[in-house]
mmCIF file of C-alpha atoms and ligand atoms in Angstrom:
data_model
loop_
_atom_site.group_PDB
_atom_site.id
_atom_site.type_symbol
_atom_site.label_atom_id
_atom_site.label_comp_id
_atom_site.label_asym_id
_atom_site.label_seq_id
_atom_site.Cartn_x
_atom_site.Cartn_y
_atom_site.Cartn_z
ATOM 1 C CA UNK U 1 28.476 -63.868 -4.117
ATOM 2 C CA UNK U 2 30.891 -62.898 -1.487
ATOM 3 C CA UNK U 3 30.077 -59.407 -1.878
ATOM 4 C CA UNK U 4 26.398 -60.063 -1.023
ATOM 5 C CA UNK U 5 27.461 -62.107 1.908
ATOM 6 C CA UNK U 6 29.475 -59.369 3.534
ATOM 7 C CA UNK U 7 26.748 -56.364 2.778
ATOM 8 C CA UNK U 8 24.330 -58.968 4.280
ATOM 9 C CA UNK U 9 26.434 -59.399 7.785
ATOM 10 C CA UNK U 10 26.796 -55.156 7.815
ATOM 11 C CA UNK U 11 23.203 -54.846 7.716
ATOM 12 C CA UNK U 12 22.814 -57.131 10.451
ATOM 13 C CA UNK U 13 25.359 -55.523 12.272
ATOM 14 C CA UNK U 14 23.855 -52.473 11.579
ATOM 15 C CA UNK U 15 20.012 -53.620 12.864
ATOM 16 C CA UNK U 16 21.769 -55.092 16.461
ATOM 17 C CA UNK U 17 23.077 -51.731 17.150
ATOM 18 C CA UNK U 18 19.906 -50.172 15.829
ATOM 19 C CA UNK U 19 18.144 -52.103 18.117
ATOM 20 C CA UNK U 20 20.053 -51.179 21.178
ATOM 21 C CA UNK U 21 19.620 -47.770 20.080
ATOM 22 C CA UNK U 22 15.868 -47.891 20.070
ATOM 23 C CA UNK U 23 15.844 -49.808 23.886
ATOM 24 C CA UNK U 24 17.529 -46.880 25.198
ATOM 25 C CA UNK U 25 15.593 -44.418 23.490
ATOM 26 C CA UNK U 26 12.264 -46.479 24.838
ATOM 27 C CA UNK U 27 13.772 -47.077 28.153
ATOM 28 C CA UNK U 28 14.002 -42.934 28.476
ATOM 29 C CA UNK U 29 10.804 -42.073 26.895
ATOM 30 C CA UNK U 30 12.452 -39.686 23.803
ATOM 31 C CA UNK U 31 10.358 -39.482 20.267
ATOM 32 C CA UNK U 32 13.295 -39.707 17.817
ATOM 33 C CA UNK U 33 12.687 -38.308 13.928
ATOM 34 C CA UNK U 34 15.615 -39.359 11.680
ATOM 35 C CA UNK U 35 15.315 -36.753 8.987
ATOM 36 C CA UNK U 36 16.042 -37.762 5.360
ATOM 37 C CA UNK U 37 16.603 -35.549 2.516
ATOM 38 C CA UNK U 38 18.149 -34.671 -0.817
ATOM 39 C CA UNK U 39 21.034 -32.360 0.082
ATOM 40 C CA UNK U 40 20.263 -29.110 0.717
ATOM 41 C CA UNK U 41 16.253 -29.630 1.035
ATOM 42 C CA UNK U 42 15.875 -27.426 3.779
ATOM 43 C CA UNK U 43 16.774 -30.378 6.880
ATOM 44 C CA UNK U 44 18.538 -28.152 9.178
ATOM 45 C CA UNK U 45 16.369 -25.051 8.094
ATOM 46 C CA UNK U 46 13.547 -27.042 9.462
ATOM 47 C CA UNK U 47 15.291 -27.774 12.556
ATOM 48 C CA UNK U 48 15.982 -23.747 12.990
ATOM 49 C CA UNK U 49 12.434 -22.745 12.713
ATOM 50 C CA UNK U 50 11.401 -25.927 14.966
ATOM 51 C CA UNK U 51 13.575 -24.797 17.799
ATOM 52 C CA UNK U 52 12.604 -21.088 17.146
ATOM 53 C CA UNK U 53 8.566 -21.970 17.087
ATOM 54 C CA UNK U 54 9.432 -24.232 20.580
ATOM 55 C CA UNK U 55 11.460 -20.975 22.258
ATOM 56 C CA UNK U 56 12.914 -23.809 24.445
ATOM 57 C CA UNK U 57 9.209 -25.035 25.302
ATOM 58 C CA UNK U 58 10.369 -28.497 24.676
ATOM 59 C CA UNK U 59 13.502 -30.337 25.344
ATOM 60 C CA UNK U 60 15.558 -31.123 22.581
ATOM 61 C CA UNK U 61 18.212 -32.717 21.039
ATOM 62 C CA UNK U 62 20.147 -32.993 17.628
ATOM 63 C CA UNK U 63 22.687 -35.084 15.892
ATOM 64 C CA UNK U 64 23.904 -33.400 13.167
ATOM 65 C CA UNK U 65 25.605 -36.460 10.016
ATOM 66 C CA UNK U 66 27.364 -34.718 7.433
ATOM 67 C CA UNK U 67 30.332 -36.069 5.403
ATOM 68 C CA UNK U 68 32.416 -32.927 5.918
ATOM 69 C CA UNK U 69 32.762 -29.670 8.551
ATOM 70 C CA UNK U 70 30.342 -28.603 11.731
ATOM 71 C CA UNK U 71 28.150 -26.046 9.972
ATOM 72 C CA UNK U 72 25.258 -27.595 10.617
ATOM 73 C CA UNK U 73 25.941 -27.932 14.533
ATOM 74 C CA UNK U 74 26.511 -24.591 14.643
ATOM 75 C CA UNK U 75 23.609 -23.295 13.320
ATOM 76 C CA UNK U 76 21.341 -25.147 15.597
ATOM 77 C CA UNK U 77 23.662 -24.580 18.334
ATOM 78 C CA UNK U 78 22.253 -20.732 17.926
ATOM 79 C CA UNK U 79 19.045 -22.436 19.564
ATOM 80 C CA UNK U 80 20.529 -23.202 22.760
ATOM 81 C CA UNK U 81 20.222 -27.000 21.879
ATOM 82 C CA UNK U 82 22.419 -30.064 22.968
ATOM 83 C CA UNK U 83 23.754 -31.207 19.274
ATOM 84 C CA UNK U 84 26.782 -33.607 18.470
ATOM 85 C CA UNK U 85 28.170 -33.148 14.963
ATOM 86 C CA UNK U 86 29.475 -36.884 13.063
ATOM 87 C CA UNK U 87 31.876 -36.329 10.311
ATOM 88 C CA UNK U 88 31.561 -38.992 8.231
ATOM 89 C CA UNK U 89 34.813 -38.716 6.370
ATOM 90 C CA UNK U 90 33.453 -39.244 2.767
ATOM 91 C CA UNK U 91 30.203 -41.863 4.188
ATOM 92 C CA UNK U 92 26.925 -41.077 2.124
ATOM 93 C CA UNK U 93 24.585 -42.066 5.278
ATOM 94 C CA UNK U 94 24.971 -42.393 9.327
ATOM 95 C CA UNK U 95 25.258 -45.696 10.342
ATOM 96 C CA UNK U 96 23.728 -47.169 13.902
ATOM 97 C CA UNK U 97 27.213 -47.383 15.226
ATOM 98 C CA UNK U 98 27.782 -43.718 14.349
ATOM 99 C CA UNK U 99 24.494 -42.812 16.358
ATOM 100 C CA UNK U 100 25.566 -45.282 19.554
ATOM 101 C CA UNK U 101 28.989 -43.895 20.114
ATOM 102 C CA UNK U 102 27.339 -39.883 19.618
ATOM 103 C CA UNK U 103 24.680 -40.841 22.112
ATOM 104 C CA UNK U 104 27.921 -41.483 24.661
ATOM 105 C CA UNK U 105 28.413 -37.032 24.316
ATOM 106 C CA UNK U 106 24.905 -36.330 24.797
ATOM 107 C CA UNK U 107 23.300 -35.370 28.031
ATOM 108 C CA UNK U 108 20.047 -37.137 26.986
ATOM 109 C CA UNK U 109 18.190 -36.259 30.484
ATOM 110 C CA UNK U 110 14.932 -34.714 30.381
ATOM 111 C CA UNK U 111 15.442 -34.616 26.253
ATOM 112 C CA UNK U 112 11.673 -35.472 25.194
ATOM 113 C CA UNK U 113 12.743 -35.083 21.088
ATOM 114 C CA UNK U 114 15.897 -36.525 19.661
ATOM 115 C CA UNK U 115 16.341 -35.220 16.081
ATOM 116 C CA UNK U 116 18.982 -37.033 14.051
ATOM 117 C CA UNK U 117 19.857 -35.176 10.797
ATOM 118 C CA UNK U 118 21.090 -37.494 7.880
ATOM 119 C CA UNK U 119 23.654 -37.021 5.466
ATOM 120 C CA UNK U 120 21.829 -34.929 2.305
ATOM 121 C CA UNK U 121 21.447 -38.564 -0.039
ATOM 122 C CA UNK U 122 17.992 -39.828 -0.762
ATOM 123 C CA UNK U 123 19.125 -43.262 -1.011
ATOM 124 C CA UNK U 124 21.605 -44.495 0.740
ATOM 125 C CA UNK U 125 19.837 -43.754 4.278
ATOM 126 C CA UNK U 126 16.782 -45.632 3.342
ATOM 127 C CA UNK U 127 18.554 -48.458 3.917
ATOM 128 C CA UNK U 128 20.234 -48.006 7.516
ATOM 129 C CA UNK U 129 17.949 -48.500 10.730
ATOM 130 C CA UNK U 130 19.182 -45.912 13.296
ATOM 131 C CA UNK U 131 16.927 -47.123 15.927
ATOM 132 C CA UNK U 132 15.045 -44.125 15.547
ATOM 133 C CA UNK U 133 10.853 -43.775 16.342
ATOM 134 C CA UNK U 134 10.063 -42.851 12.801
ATOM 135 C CA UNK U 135 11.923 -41.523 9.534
ATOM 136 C CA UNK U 136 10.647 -37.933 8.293
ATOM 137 C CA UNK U 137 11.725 -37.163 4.776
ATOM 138 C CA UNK U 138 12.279 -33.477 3.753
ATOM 139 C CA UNK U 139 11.360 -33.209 -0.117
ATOM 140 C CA UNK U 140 11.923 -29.674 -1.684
ATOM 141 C CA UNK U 141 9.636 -28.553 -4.139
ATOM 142 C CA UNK U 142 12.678 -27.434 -6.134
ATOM 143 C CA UNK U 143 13.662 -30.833 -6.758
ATOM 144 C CA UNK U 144 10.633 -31.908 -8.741
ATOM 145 C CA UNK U 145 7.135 -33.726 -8.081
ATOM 146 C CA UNK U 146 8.244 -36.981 -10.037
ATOM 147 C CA UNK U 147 11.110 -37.825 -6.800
ATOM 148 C CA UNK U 148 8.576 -40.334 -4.706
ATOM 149 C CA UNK U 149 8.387 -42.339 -7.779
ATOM 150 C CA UNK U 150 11.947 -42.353 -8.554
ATOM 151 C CA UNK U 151 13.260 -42.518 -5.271
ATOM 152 C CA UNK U 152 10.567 -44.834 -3.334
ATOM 153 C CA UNK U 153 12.473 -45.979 -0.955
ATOM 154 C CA UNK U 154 13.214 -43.482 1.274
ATOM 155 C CA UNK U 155 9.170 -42.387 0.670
ATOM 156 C CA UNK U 156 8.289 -46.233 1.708
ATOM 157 C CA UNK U 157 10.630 -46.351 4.680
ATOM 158 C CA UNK U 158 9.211 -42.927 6.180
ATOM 159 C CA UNK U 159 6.173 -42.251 8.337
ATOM 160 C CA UNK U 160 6.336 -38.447 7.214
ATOM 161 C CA UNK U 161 6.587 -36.342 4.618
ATOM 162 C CA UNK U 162 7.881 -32.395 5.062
ATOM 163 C CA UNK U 163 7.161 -30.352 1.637
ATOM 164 C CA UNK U 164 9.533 -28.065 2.111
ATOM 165 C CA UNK U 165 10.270 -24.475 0.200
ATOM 166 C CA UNK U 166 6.211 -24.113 -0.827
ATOM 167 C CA UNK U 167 6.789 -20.589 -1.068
ATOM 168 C CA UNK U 168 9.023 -21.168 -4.229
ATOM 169 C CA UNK U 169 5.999 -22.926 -6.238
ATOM 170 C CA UNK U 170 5.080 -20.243 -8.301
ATOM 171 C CA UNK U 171 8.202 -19.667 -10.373
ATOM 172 C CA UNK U 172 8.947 -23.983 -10.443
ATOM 173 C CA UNK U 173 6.755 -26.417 -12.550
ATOM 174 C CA UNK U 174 6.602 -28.747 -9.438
ATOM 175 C CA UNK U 175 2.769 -29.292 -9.027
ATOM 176 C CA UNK U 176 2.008 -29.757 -5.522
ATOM 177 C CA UNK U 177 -0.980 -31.850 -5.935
ATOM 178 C CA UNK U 178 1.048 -34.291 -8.463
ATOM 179 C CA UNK U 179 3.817 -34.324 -5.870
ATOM 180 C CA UNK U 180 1.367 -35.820 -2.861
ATOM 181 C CA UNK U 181 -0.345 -37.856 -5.040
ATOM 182 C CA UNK U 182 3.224 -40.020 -6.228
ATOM 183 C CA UNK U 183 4.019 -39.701 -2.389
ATOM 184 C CA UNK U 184 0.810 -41.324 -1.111
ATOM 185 C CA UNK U 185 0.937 -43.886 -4.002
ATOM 186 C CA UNK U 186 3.977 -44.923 -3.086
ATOM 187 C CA UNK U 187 3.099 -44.993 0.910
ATOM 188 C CA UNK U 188 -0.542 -44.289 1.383
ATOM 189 C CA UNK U 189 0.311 -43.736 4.961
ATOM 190 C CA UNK U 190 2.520 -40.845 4.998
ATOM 191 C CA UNK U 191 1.597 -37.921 7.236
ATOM 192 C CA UNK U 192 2.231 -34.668 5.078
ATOM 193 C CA UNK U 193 3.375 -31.465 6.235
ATOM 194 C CA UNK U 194 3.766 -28.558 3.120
ATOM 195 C CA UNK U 195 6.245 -26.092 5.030
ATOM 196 C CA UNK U 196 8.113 -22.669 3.595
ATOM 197 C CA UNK U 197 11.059 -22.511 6.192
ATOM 198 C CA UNK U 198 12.133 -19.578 4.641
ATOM 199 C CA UNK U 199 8.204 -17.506 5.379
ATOM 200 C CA UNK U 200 7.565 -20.043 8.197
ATOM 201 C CA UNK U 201 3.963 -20.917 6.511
ATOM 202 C CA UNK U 202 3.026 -24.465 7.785
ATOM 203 C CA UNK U 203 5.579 -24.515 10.723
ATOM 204 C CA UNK U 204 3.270 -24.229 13.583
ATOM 205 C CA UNK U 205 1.324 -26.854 12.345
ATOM 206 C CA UNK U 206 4.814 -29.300 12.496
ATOM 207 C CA UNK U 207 5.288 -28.156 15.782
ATOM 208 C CA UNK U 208 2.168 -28.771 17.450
ATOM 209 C CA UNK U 209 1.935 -32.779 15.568
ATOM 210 C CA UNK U 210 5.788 -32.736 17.170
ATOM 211 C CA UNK U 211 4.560 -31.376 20.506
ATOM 212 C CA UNK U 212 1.955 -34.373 20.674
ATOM 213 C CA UNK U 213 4.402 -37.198 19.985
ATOM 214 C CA UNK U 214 7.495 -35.710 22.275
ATOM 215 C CA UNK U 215 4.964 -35.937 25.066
ATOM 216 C CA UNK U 216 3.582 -39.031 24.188
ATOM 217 C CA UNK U 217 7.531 -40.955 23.492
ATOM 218 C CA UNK U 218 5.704 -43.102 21.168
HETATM 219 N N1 GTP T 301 13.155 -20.282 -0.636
HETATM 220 C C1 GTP T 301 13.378 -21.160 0.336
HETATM 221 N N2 GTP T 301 14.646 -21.511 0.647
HETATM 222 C C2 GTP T 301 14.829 -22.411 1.653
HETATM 223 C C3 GTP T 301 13.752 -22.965 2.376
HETATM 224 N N3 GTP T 301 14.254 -23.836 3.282
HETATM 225 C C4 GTP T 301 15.589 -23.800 3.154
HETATM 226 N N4 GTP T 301 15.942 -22.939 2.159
HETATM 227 C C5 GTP T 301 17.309 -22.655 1.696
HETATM 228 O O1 GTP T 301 17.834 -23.845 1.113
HETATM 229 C C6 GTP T 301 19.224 -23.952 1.359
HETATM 230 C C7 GTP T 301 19.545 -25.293 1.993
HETATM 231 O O2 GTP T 301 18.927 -25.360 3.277
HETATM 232 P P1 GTP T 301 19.490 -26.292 4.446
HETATM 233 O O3 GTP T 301 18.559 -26.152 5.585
HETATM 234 O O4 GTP T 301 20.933 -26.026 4.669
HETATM 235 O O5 GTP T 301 19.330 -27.726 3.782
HETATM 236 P P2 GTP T 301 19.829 -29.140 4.349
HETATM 237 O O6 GTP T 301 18.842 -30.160 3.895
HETATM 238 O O7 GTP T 301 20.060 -29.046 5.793
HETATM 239 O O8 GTP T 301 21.205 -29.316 3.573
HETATM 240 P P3 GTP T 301 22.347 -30.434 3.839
HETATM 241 O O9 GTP T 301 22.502 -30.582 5.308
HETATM 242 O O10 GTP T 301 23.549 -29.856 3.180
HETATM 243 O O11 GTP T 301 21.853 -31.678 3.159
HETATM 244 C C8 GTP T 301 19.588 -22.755 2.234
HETATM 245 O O12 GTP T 301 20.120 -21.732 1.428
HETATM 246 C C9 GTP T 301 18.257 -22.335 2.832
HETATM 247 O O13 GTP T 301 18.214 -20.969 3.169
HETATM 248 C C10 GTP T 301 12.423 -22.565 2.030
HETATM 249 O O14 GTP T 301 11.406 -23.018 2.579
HETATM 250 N N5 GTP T 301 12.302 -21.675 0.990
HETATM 251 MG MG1 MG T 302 21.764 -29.577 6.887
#
């Protein structure tokens, strides 16, 4: 009983801070995507071929969550991005208090996209508010097209869906059609996006839906 009390007040603590989060975010006009995935989906991958596609077009921002070392920051560092790695010690998802005190390091002006990247769990995160604009989950076709069904959380709690690593479907047994089908069942309004990071098939079409929504904050 007590255990469900305290869980209940951490959430709550969680959704105040989340809240301020998304004032300041409105308050400044930036589109913010907290991107969910398994580990090792292809999150930051996407984030390199975003910023590559943009060729500093757009102003951007990251926050890189992982639970151990700054790889991640580095690599989109390459990009000539402002990024802020948290180190969450062991923690399987960023918190909203994690994301406030980051946002204290960042030069946020002119930044028009704020991408947040998760820690690599596709369950925990469903669960914490960030205050971002929308949650985009990364699902790699090397994980299997029966995930959305066991995993609907994170599928529920996102407005969009990244396919990632298409270009590996002919040696998997992940049907594609199967996979969008358990996705949309699960939330029929999921904007889809079938990506190969590693040919860059589909990217353009990611960046120009980002382009939209950095420019319109919303
Ligand atoms: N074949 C193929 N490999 C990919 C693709 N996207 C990413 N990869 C590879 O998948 C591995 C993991 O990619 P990351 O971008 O590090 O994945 P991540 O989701 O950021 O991982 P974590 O941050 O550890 O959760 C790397 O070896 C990538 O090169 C893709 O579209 N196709
Ligand atoms: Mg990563």
């Amino acid at each position: 009983m007590s255990v469900i009390t305290i869980e209940r007040k951490v959430l709550e603590k969680n959704d105040d801070i989340a809240r301020r989060n998304r004032e300041l975010f409105r308050d400044r006009g930036i589109f913010v995507l907290n991107l969910v995935s398994s580990p090792g989906a292809g999150k930051t991958s996407l984030l390199e071929r975003t910023f590559q596609q943009f060729q500093s077009s757009i102003k951007a921002a990251v926050i890189e969550g992982d639970v151990q070392t700054d790889l991640d920051a580095r690599r989109v560092a390459e990009y000539g991005v402002s990024v802020i790695q948290i180190v969450t010690l062991g923690g399987c998802h960023l918190e909203a208090n994690l994301v406030q005190d980051a946002l204290k390091q960042l030069n946020l002006d002119g930044v028009e996209l704020l991408f947040i990247e998760n820690v690599g769990n596709l369950v925990c995160p469903a669960g914490y508010d960030l205050g971002e604009s929308i949650k985009v989950v990364v699902l790699s076709t090397t994980e299997g097209d029966d995930k959305p069904l066991k995993y609907p959380a994170m599928f529920r709690n996102s407005s969009v869906l990244v396919i990632n690593k298409i270009d590996l479907i002919p040696y998997l047994d992940c049907d594609l059609n199967v996979l969008k089908n358990n996705a949309l069942q699960i939330n029929p309004a999921l904007k889809v996006f079938e990506i190969s990071c590693k040919t860059g098939a589909g990217v353009p079409e990611w960046c120009n839906w980002l382009r939209q929504r950095g420019a319109s904050g919303l």
